[in-house]
Amino acid sequence: MSPHLTAQDVAALRCQLWDAGFRPVALKTGDKMPLIREWPDRARRDPPADADSPARPDMLNTGILCDGLRVVDIDVDDKQRAGAIEALALEKLGSDAPIRWRNNSPRVALLYRAAHGEPRKLSRNGEFGKVEILGHGNQVFAFGTHPSGAALQWHPEPPGIITRSALPAVSEEQISTFLDAAGALIGAQPATPPPGADDGHASSRHGPSADIGDVVAALHAIPNNGPPDWEHWNKIGLAVFAATGGSLPGKAAWLAWSEKHPNHNPAACEERWAHYDRHADREPKIGAGTLFHLAAQAQPGWRRPSEQNPDAGPLEWGIPDMTVLRLGRRAPPALPQDVFGPEWAGWIVSAAEAAAAPPDYVGLPLLAGASALIGHARWPQATPGWIEPPHIWAASVGDSGSAKSPGADSLLRDVLPIIEQRMLGDFPEKLREWKVTAEIHGAAQEQWKADVRTAQNKKLAPPLPPAENLSPEPQAPRLRQSDVTVEKVATLLATAAPKGLLIVRDELAGWLLGLSAYNDAGRAFWIEAYGGRPYRVERQKTPEPIIVPRLAVAVTGTTQPERLAQMFRDSDDGLLGRFVWGWPDPLPVFRLSQTSPASEWAIEALDRLRLLDLGPGSEPNDPPRPIMVPLSPTAVAMMEEFGQDMQRRQQEAGGLLRSAFGKARGLALRLSLVLEMLLWCGRNGMEPPPAQIGDRAFGNACDLVADYFMPMAERVFGDAAATQAERNAATLARWIIRERAKEVHVRTLQRNVRLPGLNTAGLIHAAAEVLTEADWLAAAGRGKEAGRPRAAYTVNPAVLEPAA
């Protein structure tokens, strides 16, 4: 979105902001102040003028009302401190916040959403500037030209493109923790805890992480006789506390180092150490590694005494932890192709080879597509009181270029469109008949209106209107759907897709993050769209509601690992636990196959599922209903054993994984029917559809859930929980491997390389800290670059020549 907007553009922008859930505020042109005194009430109450009406020429700048938002406004002119505070906000409050900036200024603002209520403004002032948390009744300058003449810009996307509901939500506890840490960085007066206060973080509960001799040696190497630097002093204190577990020897070593400074204040040192003891878990995560890095930077070649060996010569490296490249995430399980049966297993292999894709990217869409074709024609039944629709929600995860879409195309492009074409049947003829009836009905209405006018002229009683017997326009039968607005999906389920739909989304994150953007009930609708229960959608433009007899859809889509944290940041409401996840490693070698997958065979096989129909109602005039397919007696016993195992594993899990284990029993029941029907439709012959879910299909479903989908959920949910520093470390590690870099220069990375997410020195140092702990890097001291100190790290040679 261009920062230089015409009056027409500004009007359209404000409409876009309103539609995205924000409340735009008109500001003076070239300024950041509203012209209208009652601007807060007007922003809350009045939508912006129509997009076709240009904005006033004296009000071309645009702000956003901060009601319900938490906007971190960093008014600090020191680049290093501003960058450190920005990095701190991204770590403490969420790394996905939109960031507003302007050229030639380190001042930035980050947009977050208040998790609860309408909190008001908070601020922290210090020697080097101030940090404000804007809230209820404030506005933040968002678009236009700053009084300095610089245009405002946003990264990665501006509000309006990012909806209000997609902003990271932050609690007031998070805000308080961030402000305390940010205050330290700008030289704010630290808050003094009440005498005797103890929040349970006593020093005795913290174990040392480094040898005390190493700590003392590092403090001897770090000078402490320059200008007063509260931030540096506090960082050293935090590092010593972490390295020694808050022990008395650690405290004594830090006090001795602090005494070297001419402005030494014993009382401040005692208070600060007590603060670490009470609030260690709330302080910035500065560990022993920071202390040793600073020592090596102050004295190039410095090494810990515990590692020194006079005969060793150069630094002896440890074995680098290569799992940092993938955030230490769990290795993916292999897709058990045999559970699909020999016919479908062969098709999955050939389709994956043709697409140069892992078989997971073919198998997951197949499960979702088959479940949609079965739809409400057959439901699996575990017991008389436990039934489920068969619909599966499948999500394929992988980096761009990992062949997610080509793998899915073997079904979505080459098979399902032909089946959907066959679903049309005699629909064109029915539509023509309806149009004829509609024309007759319209002519009758016109004739009746003419008769009424004639009767009025002749002073006769007006005739009665013709009967309202015109049915709604028929909708073309369909299987796939990409438009996911609530009213559209509900209309199709009620008319054109009585068996259900297959929702196809090439990027799941955009859909899931915007579920409530235009309809507050959107997320609730999609949670309901898994269970197959009756659902009623009220409409604004017509009094007639949409009645969906059985609300259930299948879903298949893709997303990238970087979007997982965004998708999982909100509290668990059960929506994401309904998905099954597939995240294989990419193929080690790209190879092209000259063999075409058996698309014609797959079309004919899956068409047998399309032809499955619902059963008759209980009474002659009742609507059709699903035919129940029960588990075999042996499978019922297997379900009980499987359910108990999932229950035990659920009690040991936490977060989203706990939710996934809670839905594992129902998932196994759904999958057992889908696998049974795939076995049936994949076999040649004229045998009738299965009337029972056999032991083989149910056992395969249990294996698929326990040995594939639950480990995949651990891989996906665990990756989403990785910190921003760990993600940035993985980015930096991949760059080191790609460029075969022997040294990492912070300034060069920041100015010339510009890796995603590593745009400030603070972020680069935090990533390097992670890689140092993983034996990838070591501080290489400071040289000179353009007259300034140059922070650099040496790369472990074993990283570039890994052991076989």
Short mmCIF file of C-alpha atoms in Angstrom, two decimals, residues 47-482:
data_model
loop_
_atom_site.label_atom_id
_atom_site.label_comp_id
_atom_site.label_asym_id
_atom_site.label_seq_id
_atom_site.Cartn_x
_atom_site.Cartn_y
_atom_site.Cartn_z
CA PRO A 47 -18.42 4.72 9.30
CA PRO A 48 -16.18 6.65 6.89
CA ALA A 49 -17.68 8.29 3.82
CA ASP A 50 -18.22 6.19 0.73
CA ALA A 51 -14.99 5.13 -0.97
CA ASP A 52 -16.02 7.07 -4.10
CA SER A 53 -16.19 10.36 -2.16
CA PRO A 54 -12.75 12.01 -1.87
CA ALA A 55 -11.44 12.98 1.56
CA ARG A 56 -11.11 16.62 2.57
CA PRO A 57 -7.83 18.07 1.23
CA ASP A 58 -6.94 19.45 4.69
CA MET A 59 -7.44 16.02 6.32
CA LEU A 60 -5.43 13.54 4.24
CA ASN A 61 -3.50 11.91 7.07
CA THR A 62 -5.20 9.00 8.83
CA GLY A 63 -4.99 7.64 12.34
CA ILE A 64 -6.56 4.64 14.05
CA LEU A 65 -8.58 4.81 17.26
CA CYS A 66 -6.84 2.68 19.90
CA ASP A 67 -9.95 1.48 21.73
CA GLY A 68 -9.40 -2.21 22.41
CA LEU A 69 -5.85 -2.02 21.01
CA ARG A 70 -2.45 -1.91 22.67
CA VAL A 71 -0.10 0.16 20.51
CA VAL A 72 3.56 0.14 21.57
CA ASP A 73 4.88 3.61 20.67
CA ILE A 74 8.69 3.71 20.97
CA ASP A 75 9.78 7.36 21.11
CA VAL A 76 13.52 6.75 21.43
CA ASP A 77 16.07 8.41 19.13
CA ASP A 78 19.03 6.24 20.04
CA LYS A 79 19.08 3.59 17.31
CA GLN A 80 20.58 0.84 19.46
CA ARG A 81 18.15 1.35 22.32
CA ALA A 82 15.16 1.73 20.01
CA GLY A 83 16.14 -1.47 18.19
CA ALA A 84 16.57 -3.32 21.48
CA ILE A 85 13.14 -2.19 22.70
CA GLU A 86 11.55 -3.20 19.37
CA ALA A 87 13.18 -6.63 19.65
CA LEU A 88 11.97 -6.87 23.25
CA ALA A 89 8.39 -6.09 22.20
CA LEU A 90 8.48 -8.69 19.44
CA GLU A 91 9.78 -11.28 21.93
CA LYS A 92 7.50 -10.46 24.88
CA LEU A 93 4.30 -9.47 23.09
CA GLY A 94 4.33 -11.35 19.78
CA SER A 95 6.49 -11.33 16.68
CA ASP A 96 3.62 -10.93 14.19
CA ALA A 97 2.67 -7.36 15.03
CA PRO A 98 2.49 -4.82 12.18
CA ILE A 99 5.30 -2.28 12.64
CA ARG A 100 4.95 1.38 11.57
CA TRP A 101 8.14 3.25 10.73
CA ARG A 102 9.50 6.15 8.69
CA ASN A 103 12.80 6.79 7.00
CA ASN A 104 15.69 8.33 8.95
CA SER A 105 14.08 7.70 12.34
CA PRO A 106 14.40 4.76 14.77
CA ARG A 107 10.98 5.58 16.27
CA VAL A 108 8.42 2.87 15.56
CA ALA A 109 4.96 1.76 16.67
CA LEU A 110 3.75 -1.85 16.93
CA LEU A 111 0.07 -2.80 16.79
CA TYR A 112 -1.39 -5.37 19.18
CA ARG A 113 -4.91 -6.22 20.31
CA ALA A 114 -5.95 -6.06 23.97
CA ALA A 115 -6.78 -9.56 25.16
CA HIS A 116 -9.44 -8.25 27.55
CA GLY A 117 -11.40 -5.04 28.09
CA GLU A 118 -10.53 -1.49 27.06
CA PRO A 119 -7.28 -0.69 28.92
CA ARG A 120 -6.02 2.87 28.97
CA LYS A 121 -2.66 4.45 28.20
CA LEU A 122 0.49 3.46 30.09
CA SER A 123 3.93 4.99 29.68
CA ARG A 124 7.50 4.83 30.93
CA ASN A 125 9.83 7.86 30.69
CA GLY A 126 13.57 7.68 31.00
CA GLU A 127 16.83 9.41 30.28
CA PHE A 128 16.87 8.22 26.66
CA GLY A 129 13.23 8.72 25.70
CA LYS A 130 9.86 7.19 26.45
CA VAL A 131 7.78 4.15 25.64
CA GLU A 132 3.99 4.51 25.58
CA ILE A 133 1.30 1.84 25.43
CA LEU A 134 -1.66 3.56 23.76
CA GLY A 135 -5.16 2.38 24.59
CA HIS A 136 -8.73 3.52 25.11
CA GLY A 137 -9.29 7.11 23.98
CA ASN A 138 -5.97 7.47 22.14
CA GLN A 139 -5.23 7.37 18.42
CA VAL A 140 -2.11 6.29 16.57
CA PHE A 141 -0.90 8.08 13.42
CA ALA A 142 -1.08 5.32 10.79
CA PHE A 143 -1.03 6.65 7.20
CA GLY A 144 0.14 9.78 5.46
CA THR A 145 3.04 12.22 5.69
CA HIS A 146 4.80 12.95 8.99
CA PRO A 147 5.41 16.61 9.92
CA SER A 148 9.09 15.94 9.12
CA GLY A 149 8.06 15.25 5.52
CA ALA A 150 8.72 11.49 5.71
CA ALA A 151 6.00 9.06 4.65
CA LEU A 152 4.80 6.41 7.09
CA GLN A 153 5.40 2.79 6.11
CA TRP A 154 4.39 -0.58 7.54
CA HIS A 155 6.06 -3.98 7.82
CA PRO A 156 5.15 -6.69 6.91
CA GLU A 157 1.60 -5.52 6.01
CA PRO A 158 -0.41 -2.46 7.05
CA PRO A 159 -3.65 -2.49 9.04
CA GLY A 160 -6.49 -2.87 6.57
CA ILE A 161 -4.60 -5.64 4.81
CA ILE A 162 -4.16 -7.21 8.27
CA THR A 163 -7.53 -7.31 10.02
CA ARG A 164 -8.03 -6.21 13.60
CA SER A 165 -8.92 -9.77 14.65
CA ALA A 166 -5.60 -11.02 13.19
CA LEU A 167 -3.49 -8.77 15.45
CA PRO A 168 -1.61 -10.60 18.23
CA ALA A 169 -3.58 -10.41 21.49
CA VAL A 170 -1.66 -9.29 24.60
CA SER A 171 -2.60 -9.36 28.28
CA GLU A 172 -1.94 -6.54 30.73
CA GLU A 173 0.49 -8.83 32.53
CA GLN A 174 2.52 -9.12 29.34
CA ILE A 175 2.37 -5.33 28.91
CA SER A 176 3.58 -4.78 32.47
CA THR A 177 6.48 -7.19 32.01
CA PHE A 178 7.47 -5.51 28.75
CA LEU A 179 7.27 -1.98 30.20
CA ASP A 180 9.49 -2.93 33.15
CA ALA A 181 12.14 -4.30 30.80
CA ALA A 182 11.78 -1.41 28.32
CA GLY A 183 12.10 1.07 31.17
CA ALA A 184 15.49 -0.36 32.02
CA LEU A 185 16.62 0.18 28.43
CA ILE A 186 15.68 3.88 28.41
CA GLY A 187 17.11 4.61 31.85
CA ALA A 188 13.80 4.82 33.69
CA GLN A 189 13.91 4.72 37.49
CA PRO A 190 13.46 1.04 38.41
CA ALA A 191 10.46 0.25 40.55
CA THR A 192 11.43 -0.69 44.12
CA PRO A 193 9.58 -3.77 45.39
CA PRO A 194 7.96 -3.56 48.85
CA PRO A 195 10.28 -4.58 51.70
CA GLY A 196 10.18 -8.30 52.27
CA ALA A 197 8.24 -8.97 49.09
CA ASP A 198 8.70 -12.50 47.76
CA ASP A 199 6.87 -13.90 44.76
CA GLY A 200 8.30 -17.39 45.06
CA HIS A 201 11.42 -16.92 42.94
CA ALA A 202 13.96 -17.27 45.74
CA SER A 203 17.58 -17.60 44.78
CA SER A 204 17.73 -21.07 46.25
CA ARG A 205 15.38 -22.23 43.49
CA HIS A 206 17.75 -21.24 40.67
CA GLY A 207 20.55 -23.63 39.78
CA PRO A 208 23.91 -22.38 38.45
CA SER A 209 24.56 -22.73 34.73
CA ALA A 210 28.28 -21.91 34.69
CA ASP A 211 31.41 -22.44 36.74
CA ILE A 212 31.99 -19.62 39.27
CA GLY A 213 35.63 -19.45 38.19
CA ASP A 214 34.53 -18.73 34.62
CA VAL A 215 32.20 -16.00 35.87
CA VAL A 216 34.91 -14.28 37.94
CA ALA A 217 37.36 -14.48 35.04
CA ALA A 218 34.80 -12.96 32.67
CA LEU A 219 34.14 -10.07 35.06
CA HIS A 220 37.89 -9.40 35.29
CA ALA A 221 37.99 -9.18 31.48
CA ILE A 222 35.08 -6.73 31.19
CA PRO A 223 36.07 -3.10 31.97
CA ASN A 224 33.86 -1.00 34.25
CA ASN A 225 35.38 2.48 34.32
CA GLY A 226 33.61 4.30 31.47
CA PRO A 227 30.62 6.65 31.42
CA PRO A 228 27.63 5.56 33.54
CA ASP A 229 25.66 2.93 31.59
CA TRP A 230 22.71 1.55 33.56
CA GLU A 231 21.73 -0.83 30.76
CA HIS A 232 25.22 -2.39 30.60
CA TRP A 233 25.46 -2.68 34.39
CA ASN A 234 22.02 -4.31 34.60
CA LYS A 235 22.83 -6.73 31.75
CA ILE A 236 25.98 -7.87 33.55
CA GLY A 237 24.00 -8.34 36.76
CA LEU A 238 21.34 -10.42 35.01
CA ALA A 239 23.98 -12.56 33.32
CA VAL A 240 25.86 -13.20 36.56
CA PHE A 241 22.62 -14.04 38.38
CA ALA A 242 21.68 -16.54 35.65
CA ALA A 243 25.18 -18.04 35.51
CA THR A 244 25.46 -18.61 39.26
CA GLY A 245 21.83 -19.34 40.09
CA GLY A 246 21.66 -16.25 42.32
CA SER A 247 24.26 -17.70 44.68
CA LEU A 248 26.19 -15.66 47.26
CA PRO A 249 29.53 -16.17 45.43
CA GLY A 250 27.91 -14.87 42.27
CA LYS A 251 26.56 -11.84 44.09
CA ALA A 252 29.97 -11.14 45.65
CA ALA A 253 31.66 -11.31 42.26
CA TRP A 254 29.18 -8.86 40.72
CA LEU A 255 29.45 -6.44 43.67
CA ALA A 256 33.24 -6.51 43.37
CA TRP A 257 32.98 -5.72 39.65
CA SER A 258 30.46 -2.93 40.31
CA GLU A 259 32.80 -1.31 42.87
CA LYS A 260 35.28 -0.59 40.07
CA HIS A 261 33.06 2.18 38.71
CA PRO A 262 33.59 5.69 40.11
CA ASN A 263 29.82 6.17 40.47
CA HIS A 264 29.38 2.92 42.40
CA ASN A 265 26.23 2.88 44.54
CA PRO A 266 26.21 -0.02 47.05
CA ALA A 267 22.54 0.43 47.96
CA ALA A 268 21.48 0.32 44.29
CA CYS A 269 23.49 -2.89 43.80
CA GLU A 270 21.85 -4.57 46.78
CA GLU A 271 18.38 -3.52 45.64
CA ARG A 272 19.01 -4.69 42.08
CA TRP A 273 20.24 -8.14 43.13
CA ALA A 274 17.17 -8.51 45.35
CA HIS A 275 15.04 -7.52 42.34
CA TYR A 276 16.62 -10.31 40.28
CA ASP A 277 15.89 -12.75 43.08
CA ARG A 278 12.22 -11.77 43.21
CA HIS A 279 11.56 -11.34 39.50
CA ALA A 280 14.04 -13.57 37.70
CA ASP A 281 11.35 -15.21 35.59
CA ARG A 282 10.08 -11.82 34.39
CA GLU A 283 13.43 -10.35 33.40
CA PRO A 284 14.79 -10.44 29.82
CA LYS A 285 16.26 -13.86 29.05
CA ILE A 286 19.95 -12.95 29.43
CA GLY A 287 22.10 -15.95 30.31
CA ALA A 288 25.68 -16.87 31.07
CA GLY A 289 26.53 -16.84 27.35
CA THR A 290 26.05 -13.05 27.28
CA LEU A 291 28.69 -12.63 30.00
CA PHE A 292 31.21 -14.74 28.12
CA HIS A 293 30.47 -12.97 24.80
CA LEU A 294 31.13 -9.59 26.44
CA ALA A 295 34.39 -10.87 27.89
CA ALA A 296 35.55 -12.15 24.48
CA GLN A 297 34.58 -8.85 22.85
CA ALA A 298 36.50 -6.86 25.47
CA GLN A 299 39.59 -9.09 25.22
CA PRO A 300 39.82 -10.84 21.82
CA GLY A 301 40.87 -14.45 22.30
CA TRP A 302 39.54 -14.64 25.88
CA ARG A 303 38.37 -18.12 26.85
CA ARG A 304 36.78 -19.57 29.95
CA PRO A 305 39.37 -20.94 32.39
CA SER A 306 37.46 -24.22 32.55
CA GLU A 307 38.04 -24.67 28.80
CA GLN A 308 41.64 -23.44 28.63
CA ASN A 309 44.43 -25.84 27.77
CA PRO A 310 47.88 -24.39 27.15
CA ASP A 311 48.67 -27.15 24.67
CA ALA A 312 45.39 -26.95 22.79
CA GLY A 313 46.16 -23.88 20.69
CA PRO A 314 43.04 -22.49 19.01
CA LEU A 315 39.58 -22.79 20.53
CA GLU A 316 38.27 -26.35 20.59
CA TRP A 317 34.77 -26.40 19.22
CA GLY A 318 31.98 -28.64 20.40
CA ILE A 319 29.81 -30.68 18.07
CA PRO A 320 27.28 -28.27 16.50
CA ASP A 321 23.62 -29.01 17.11
CA MET A 322 22.25 -29.21 13.57
CA THR A 323 18.65 -29.41 14.79
CA VAL A 324 18.63 -25.60 15.07
CA LEU A 325 18.07 -25.61 11.30
CA ARG A 326 14.61 -27.03 11.94
CA LEU A 327 14.03 -25.42 15.37
CA GLY A 328 14.67 -28.75 17.08
CA ARG A 329 11.28 -29.87 15.83
CA ARG A 330 10.26 -33.50 15.95
CA ALA A 331 11.23 -35.61 12.96
CA PRO A 332 8.19 -36.40 10.78
CA PRO A 333 6.74 -39.91 10.79
CA ALA A 334 6.40 -41.68 7.46
CA LEU A 335 2.92 -41.87 5.96
CA PRO A 336 1.75 -45.53 6.32
CA GLN A 337 0.54 -45.97 2.75
CA ASP A 338 -0.60 -49.56 3.29
CA VAL A 339 -3.58 -48.37 5.35
CA PHE A 340 -5.15 -47.08 2.12
CA GLY A 341 -5.19 -50.57 0.59
CA PRO A 342 -2.96 -51.83 -2.24
CA GLU A 343 -4.83 -50.05 -5.04
CA TRP A 344 -4.84 -46.61 -3.47
CA ALA A 345 -1.32 -47.04 -2.06
CA GLY A 346 -0.07 -47.60 -5.61
CA TRP A 347 -1.94 -44.55 -6.87
CA ILE A 348 -0.53 -42.36 -4.08
CA VAL A 349 3.03 -43.44 -4.90
CA SER A 350 2.66 -42.82 -8.64
CA ALA A 351 0.91 -39.47 -8.14
CA ALA A 352 3.59 -38.34 -5.66
CA GLU A 353 6.37 -39.33 -8.08
CA ALA A 354 4.66 -37.49 -10.95
CA ALA A 355 4.40 -34.34 -8.81
CA ALA A 356 7.92 -34.74 -7.32
CA ALA A 357 6.20 -34.48 -3.94
CA PRO A 358 6.25 -36.45 -0.68
CA PRO A 359 3.32 -38.91 -0.60
CA ASP A 360 1.82 -37.06 2.39
CA TYR A 361 0.82 -34.19 0.09
CA VAL A 362 -1.21 -36.67 -1.99
CA GLY A 363 -2.62 -38.83 0.82
CA LEU A 364 -4.07 -36.05 2.99
CA PRO A 365 -6.13 -34.40 0.21
CA LEU A 366 -7.33 -37.90 -0.78
CA LEU A 367 -8.68 -38.52 2.73
CA ALA A 368 -10.46 -35.14 2.80
CA GLY A 369 -11.82 -35.50 -0.76
CA ALA A 370 -13.09 -39.05 -0.18
CA SER A 371 -14.77 -37.98 3.06
CA ALA A 372 -16.62 -35.20 1.19
CA LEU A 373 -17.76 -37.61 -1.54
CA ILE A 374 -19.11 -40.03 1.08
CA GLY A 375 -20.65 -37.09 2.91
CA HIS A 376 -23.97 -37.61 4.64
CA ALA A 377 -24.73 -40.73 2.61
CA ARG A 378 -22.93 -42.84 5.25
CA TRP A 379 -22.01 -42.09 8.86
CA PRO A 380 -19.80 -44.30 11.03
CA GLN A 381 -21.41 -45.61 14.22
CA ALA A 382 -19.40 -46.81 17.22
CA THR A 383 -22.42 -47.47 19.48
CA PRO A 384 -26.13 -46.61 19.21
CA GLY A 385 -25.34 -43.38 21.06
CA TRP A 386 -22.14 -42.40 19.27
CA ILE A 387 -22.18 -41.45 15.59
CA GLU A 388 -20.00 -39.08 13.59
CA PRO A 389 -20.07 -37.59 10.09
CA PRO A 390 -17.10 -38.81 8.03
CA HIS A 391 -15.78 -35.39 7.00
CA ILE A 392 -12.01 -34.89 7.49
CA TRP A 393 -10.13 -31.59 7.87
CA ALA A 394 -6.61 -32.01 6.45
CA ALA A 395 -3.78 -29.43 6.49
CA SER A 396 -0.52 -29.85 4.59
CA VAL A 397 2.44 -27.88 5.99
CA GLY A 398 5.65 -27.12 4.13
CA ASP A 399 7.95 -24.39 2.92
CA SER A 400 7.30 -22.66 -0.38
CA GLY A 401 8.48 -24.94 -3.17
CA SER A 402 8.07 -28.16 -1.20
CA ALA A 403 5.43 -29.41 -3.72
CA LYS A 404 2.39 -29.12 -1.47
CA SER A 405 0.15 -27.85 -4.27
CA PRO A 406 1.48 -30.15 -7.03
CA GLY A 407 0.84 -33.12 -4.75
CA ALA A 408 -2.73 -32.02 -4.10
CA ASP A 409 -3.29 -31.26 -7.81
CA SER A 410 -3.25 -34.98 -8.59
CA LEU A 411 -6.68 -35.05 -6.94
CA LEU A 412 -7.96 -31.48 -6.96
CA ARG A 413 -7.04 -30.71 -10.58
CA ASP A 414 -7.01 -34.07 -12.36
CA VAL A 415 -9.80 -36.05 -10.67
CA LEU A 416 -12.40 -34.05 -8.74
CA PRO A 417 -13.37 -31.61 -11.56
CA ILE A 418 -14.47 -34.57 -13.71
CA ILE A 419 -16.51 -36.00 -10.85
CA GLU A 420 -18.04 -32.60 -10.17
CA GLN A 421 -18.99 -32.33 -13.84
CA ARG A 422 -20.82 -35.65 -13.55
CA MET A 423 -22.72 -34.32 -10.54
CA LEU A 424 -24.49 -31.81 -12.76
CA GLY A 425 -26.59 -34.58 -14.35
CA ASP A 426 -29.82 -33.06 -15.63
CA PHE A 427 -29.26 -29.76 -13.79
CA PRO A 428 -29.09 -27.65 -17.02
CA GLU A 429 -32.52 -28.96 -18.04
CA LYS A 430 -33.94 -28.26 -14.57
CA LEU A 431 -32.55 -24.75 -14.69
CA ARG A 432 -34.14 -24.12 -18.10
CA GLU A 433 -37.50 -25.39 -16.80
CA TRP A 434 -37.22 -23.12 -13.77
CA LYS A 435 -36.48 -20.10 -15.99
CA VAL A 436 -39.59 -20.84 -18.07
CA THR A 437 -41.66 -21.12 -14.89
CA ALA A 438 -40.09 -17.89 -13.60
CA GLU A 439 -41.02 -16.06 -16.83
CA ILE A 440 -44.60 -17.37 -16.62
CA HIS A 441 -44.75 -16.31 -12.99
CA GLY A 442 -43.36 -12.88 -13.87
CA ALA A 443 -45.88 -12.47 -16.70
CA ALA A 444 -48.71 -13.44 -14.34
CA GLN A 445 -47.52 -10.84 -11.86
CA GLU A 446 -47.44 -8.15 -14.56
CA GLN A 447 -50.91 -9.13 -15.79
CA TRP A 448 -52.26 -8.99 -12.25
CA LYS A 449 -50.81 -5.50 -11.77
CA ALA A 450 -52.47 -4.39 -15.03
CA ASP A 451 -55.80 -5.95 -13.90
CA VAL A 452 -55.56 -4.12 -10.59
CA ARG A 453 -55.08 -0.78 -12.37
CA THR A 454 -58.04 -1.53 -14.70
CA ALA A 455 -60.24 -2.42 -11.73
CA GLN A 456 -59.28 0.79 -9.98
CA ASN A 457 -60.15 2.85 -13.08
CA LYS A 458 -63.53 1.13 -13.34
CA LYS A 459 -64.05 1.31 -9.57
CA LEU A 460 -64.28 -2.48 -9.36
CA ALA A 461 -62.93 -4.80 -6.70
CA PRO A 462 -59.26 -5.61 -7.48
CA PRO A 463 -58.48 -9.24 -8.40
CA LEU A 464 -56.47 -11.48 -6.06
CA PRO A 465 -52.75 -11.91 -6.84
CA PRO A 466 -51.57 -15.14 -8.45
CA ALA A 467 -50.36 -17.94 -6.17
CA GLU A 468 -46.77 -17.64 -4.95
CA ASN A 469 -45.67 -21.05 -6.15
CA LEU A 470 -42.27 -20.15 -7.63
CA SER A 471 -39.51 -22.13 -5.95
CA PRO A 472 -36.04 -20.58 -5.38
CA GLU A 473 -33.68 -20.72 -8.32
CA PRO A 474 -31.94 -24.13 -8.31
CA GLN A 475 -28.21 -24.17 -7.56
CA ALA A 476 -25.77 -26.25 -9.55
CA PRO A 477 -24.64 -29.33 -7.60
CA ARG A 478 -21.07 -28.94 -6.47
CA LEU A 479 -18.37 -30.59 -4.43
CA ARG A 480 -15.56 -28.04 -4.06
CA GLN A 481 -15.87 -24.55 -2.61
CA SER A 482 -13.31 -21.79 -2.02
#
